[in-house]
Coordinates of C-alpha atoms in Angstrom, one line a residue:
M19 CA 0.0 0.0 0.0
F20 CA 1.0 3.6 -0.5
L21 CA 1.3 4.2 3.2
K22 CA 4.4 1.9 3.3
I23 CA 6.3 3.8 0.6
K24 CA 9.8 4.7 1.9
N25 CA 11.6 6.1 -1.1
I26 CA 11.0 8.7 -3.8
P27 CA 10.3 6.7 -7.0
N28 CA 12.5 7.1 -10.0
V29 CA 10.7 7.3 -13.3
S30 CA 11.6 8.0 -16.9
W31 CA 11.5 11.8 -16.5
S32 CA 13.2 11.9 -13.1
S33 CA 16.5 13.9 -13.1
D34 CA 19.7 11.9 -12.3
K35 CA 20.7 14.5 -9.7
P36 CA 19.1 17.5 -7.9
L37 CA 21.9 19.8 -9.0
N38 CA 20.9 19.7 -12.7
L39 CA 20.8 23.1 -14.4
K40 CA 19.8 21.6 -17.8
P41 CA 17.0 19.1 -17.1
K42 CA 14.9 17.5 -19.7
I43 CA 11.8 19.4 -20.8
S44 CA 9.6 16.7 -19.4
T45 CA 11.4 16.8 -16.0
F46 CA 11.0 20.6 -15.8
F47 CA 7.4 20.4 -16.8
F48 CA 6.5 17.9 -14.1
L49 CA 8.4 19.9 -11.6
C50 CA 6.5 23.0 -12.4
F51 CA 3.2 21.1 -12.7
G52 CA 3.6 19.5 -9.3
L53 CA 4.6 22.8 -7.6
T54 CA 1.6 24.5 -9.2
L55 CA -0.7 21.9 -7.6
F56 CA 1.2 22.2 -4.4
G57 CA 0.7 25.9 -4.3
L58 CA -2.9 25.6 -5.3
G59 CA -3.6 23.4 -2.3
E60 CA -1.7 25.7 0.0
G61 CA -3.8 28.6 -1.3
L62 CA -7.1 26.8 -0.9
L63 CA -6.2 25.9 2.7
I64 CA -5.9 29.6 3.4
V65 CA -9.0 30.5 1.5
S66 CA -11.0 27.9 3.5
A67 CA -10.5 30.0 6.6
S68 CA -10.5 26.8 8.7
G69 CA -7.0 27.1 10.2
A70 CA -3.5 27.8 9.0
S71 CA -1.0 25.1 8.1
P72 CA 1.1 23.7 11.0
W73 CA 4.2 25.7 10.0
S74 CA 2.2 28.9 10.0
V75 CA 0.9 28.1 13.4
L76 CA 4.5 27.7 14.6
A77 CA 5.4 31.0 13.0
Q78 CA 2.5 32.7 14.8
G79 CA 3.4 31.1 18.1
L80 CA 7.0 32.4 17.8
Y81 CA 5.7 35.8 16.8
L82 CA 3.7 36.0 20.0
N83 CA 6.7 35.2 22.1
I84 CA 9.7 36.9 20.4
G85 CA 8.0 39.8 18.6
F86 CA 9.4 39.7 15.1
S87 CA 6.9 39.7 12.2
I88 CA 5.4 36.5 11.1
G89 CA 7.0 37.0 7.6
V90 CA 10.5 37.4 9.1
I91 CA 9.9 34.4 11.4
T92 CA 8.8 32.3 8.4
I93 CA 12.0 33.1 6.6
F94 CA 14.0 32.3 9.7
I95 CA 12.3 28.9 10.1
S96 CA 13.0 28.1 6.5
F97 CA 16.7 29.0 7.1
I98 CA 16.9 26.8 10.2
V99 CA 15.3 23.9 8.3
L100 CA 17.8 24.3 5.5
L101 CA 20.7 24.1 8.1
F102 CA 19.4 20.6 9.0
W103 CA 20.0 19.6 5.4
F104 CA 23.7 19.5 5.9
P105 CA 23.9 16.6 8.4
L106 CA 21.0 14.9 6.5
K107 CA 23.1 15.2 3.2
Q108 CA 20.3 16.8 1.3
K109 CA 21.1 18.7 -1.9
P110 CA 19.2 21.8 -3.3
G111 CA 18.4 22.4 -6.9
I112 CA 16.3 24.6 -9.1
G113 CA 13.2 23.0 -7.6
T114 CA 14.3 24.5 -4.2
I115 CA 14.1 28.0 -5.7
L116 CA 11.0 27.4 -7.8
N117 CA 9.3 26.0 -4.7
A118 CA 9.1 29.4 -3.1
L119 CA 8.3 31.3 -6.3
I120 CA 5.5 29.1 -7.8
I121 CA 3.9 28.3 -4.5
G122 CA 3.9 32.0 -3.6
V123 CA 2.2 32.9 -6.9
M124 CA -0.4 30.2 -6.6
I125 CA -1.3 31.3 -3.0
D126 CA -1.8 34.9 -4.2
V127 CA -4.0 33.6 -7.1
C128 CA -6.2 31.6 -4.8
I129 CA -6.6 34.5 -2.3
R130 CA -7.5 36.9 -5.2
Y131 CA -9.9 34.7 -7.2
V132 CA -11.3 31.9 -4.9
P133 CA -14.0 33.0 -2.5
T134 CA -14.2 31.5 1.0
P135 CA -17.1 29.1 1.3
E136 CA -20.1 30.4 3.2
N137 CA -21.0 27.3 5.2
Y138 CA -18.9 25.1 7.5
I139 CA -19.3 21.9 5.5
S140 CA -18.1 23.5 2.3
Q141 CA -15.1 24.8 4.2
I142 CA -14.2 21.4 5.5
L143 CA -14.6 19.8 2.0
L144 CA -12.3 22.5 0.6
V145 CA -9.7 21.7 3.3
V146 CA -9.8 18.0 2.4
F147 CA -9.4 18.9 -1.3
A148 CA -6.6 21.3 -0.5
V149 CA -4.6 18.7 1.5
L150 CA -5.1 16.1 -1.2
T151 CA -3.9 18.6 -3.8
V152 CA -0.8 19.5 -1.8
G153 CA 0.0 15.9 -1.3
I154 CA -0.4 14.8 -5.0
G155 CA 1.4 18.0 -6.2
G156 CA 4.2 17.2 -3.7
G157 CA 4.5 13.7 -5.0
I158 CA 4.8 14.8 -8.6
Y159 CA 7.5 17.5 -8.0
L160 CA 9.6 15.4 -5.7
V161 CA 9.8 12.6 -8.3
A162 CA 11.3 15.2 -10.7
N163 CA 14.3 15.1 -8.4
L164 CA 15.4 18.7 -9.1
G165 CA 15.6 19.7 -5.5
A166 CA 13.0 19.8 -2.7
G167 CA 11.6 22.7 -0.7
P168 CA 13.0 23.1 2.8
R169 CA 10.4 21.1 4.6
D170 CA 10.2 18.3 2.0
G171 CA 14.0 18.0 2.0
L172 CA 13.9 17.7 5.8
M173 CA 11.2 14.9 5.4
I174 CA 13.3 13.0 2.8
G175 CA 16.5 13.3 4.9
L176 CA 14.8 12.1 8.1
Q177 CA 13.2 9.2 6.2
K178 CA 16.6 8.1 5.1
I179 CA 18.1 8.0 8.6
T180 CA 15.0 6.4 10.2
N181 CA 13.9 4.1 7.4
L182 CA 10.3 4.8 8.3
P183 CA 7.6 5.2 5.7
I184 CA 7.4 8.7 4.2
A185 CA 3.8 9.1 5.4
A186 CA 4.8 8.5 9.0
V187 CA 7.8 10.8 8.9
R188 CA 5.8 13.7 7.4
G189 CA 3.0 13.1 9.8
V190 CA 5.3 13.2 12.9
L191 CA 6.9 16.4 11.5
E192 CA 3.7 18.2 10.9
I193 CA 2.0 17.1 14.2
S194 CA 5.1 18.1 16.2
V195 CA 5.3 21.5 14.5
M196 CA 1.6 22.1 15.1
S197 CA 1.9 21.1 18.7
I198 CA 4.8 23.4 19.4
G199 CA 3.1 26.3 17.7
W200 CA -0.1 25.6 19.6
Y201 CA 1.8 25.5 22.9
L202 CA 3.4 28.8 22.1
G203 CA 0.0 30.4 21.5
G204 CA -0.6 29.9 17.8
T205 CA -4.2 29.5 16.6
V206 CA -5.2 26.0 15.5
G207 CA -8.3 25.2 13.5
I208 CA -9.9 22.0 12.1
G209 CA -8.0 22.7 8.9
T210 CA -4.7 22.6 10.8
F211 CA -5.6 19.2 12.3
L212 CA -6.7 17.8 8.9
F213 CA -3.5 19.1 7.3
A214 CA -1.2 17.8 10.0
F215 CA -2.7 14.3 10.1
G216 CA -3.5 14.1 6.4
I217 CA -0.5 15.5 4.5
G218 CA 1.8 12.5 5.1
P219 CA -0.6 9.9 3.6
C220 CA -1.5 12.3 0.8
V221 CA 2.2 12.8 -0.2
A222 CA 2.6 9.1 -0.1
L223 CA -0.4 8.7 -2.3
G224 CA 1.0 11.2 -4.8
L225 CA 4.3 9.2 -5.0
F226 CA 2.4 6.0 -5.4
L227 CA 0.2 7.3 -8.2
V228 CA 3.2 8.7 -10.1
N229 CA 5.1 5.4 -9.7
K230 CA 2.1 3.5 -11.0
L231 CA 1.4 5.7 -13.9
F232 CA 5.0 6.0 -15.2
N233 CA 6.6 2.7 -14.1

């Protein structure tokens, strides 16, 4: 089952190495396509108004305790996460850069053009769709092997040293971050819980589907 997946699949359009400045057109396409889906899901989570993502809750909790802006703290958190890459032997690539750019654009598009649902049930359904979209998009762009975003790279590195399924590693990461942020005073909603507990299985599902379709 997809919940037992431990490795990022290698398919015909996967890059041989993350540090590849001249990838195949198909590799670059799937990288951008996956990141677009990822950003769409992140944007829809915000639009649902049902709770921020666990990492945003952490940023909010730190903001309440140390006083810097949430934006500055978010950058600081990303920098700290990247520092963990060194002992975990993770390598960046063009996907690491595009991760921030494409996801940021898609979040802005969602906020501008997608209205917040008016009733609670529709909000929850939007959250579920958002988490599924982030997971499948994450699975697609990770298979391109052109460099992960800070948090995805941390997930991959921790998986390699623990040999646990990717779903479990991502789940523990998100739940831990959410719990710390909540303890520090960050606001948690039903969307936060659904994301924290659902993103690991959804990323694993995305990897499973890509592997099945292209291998």
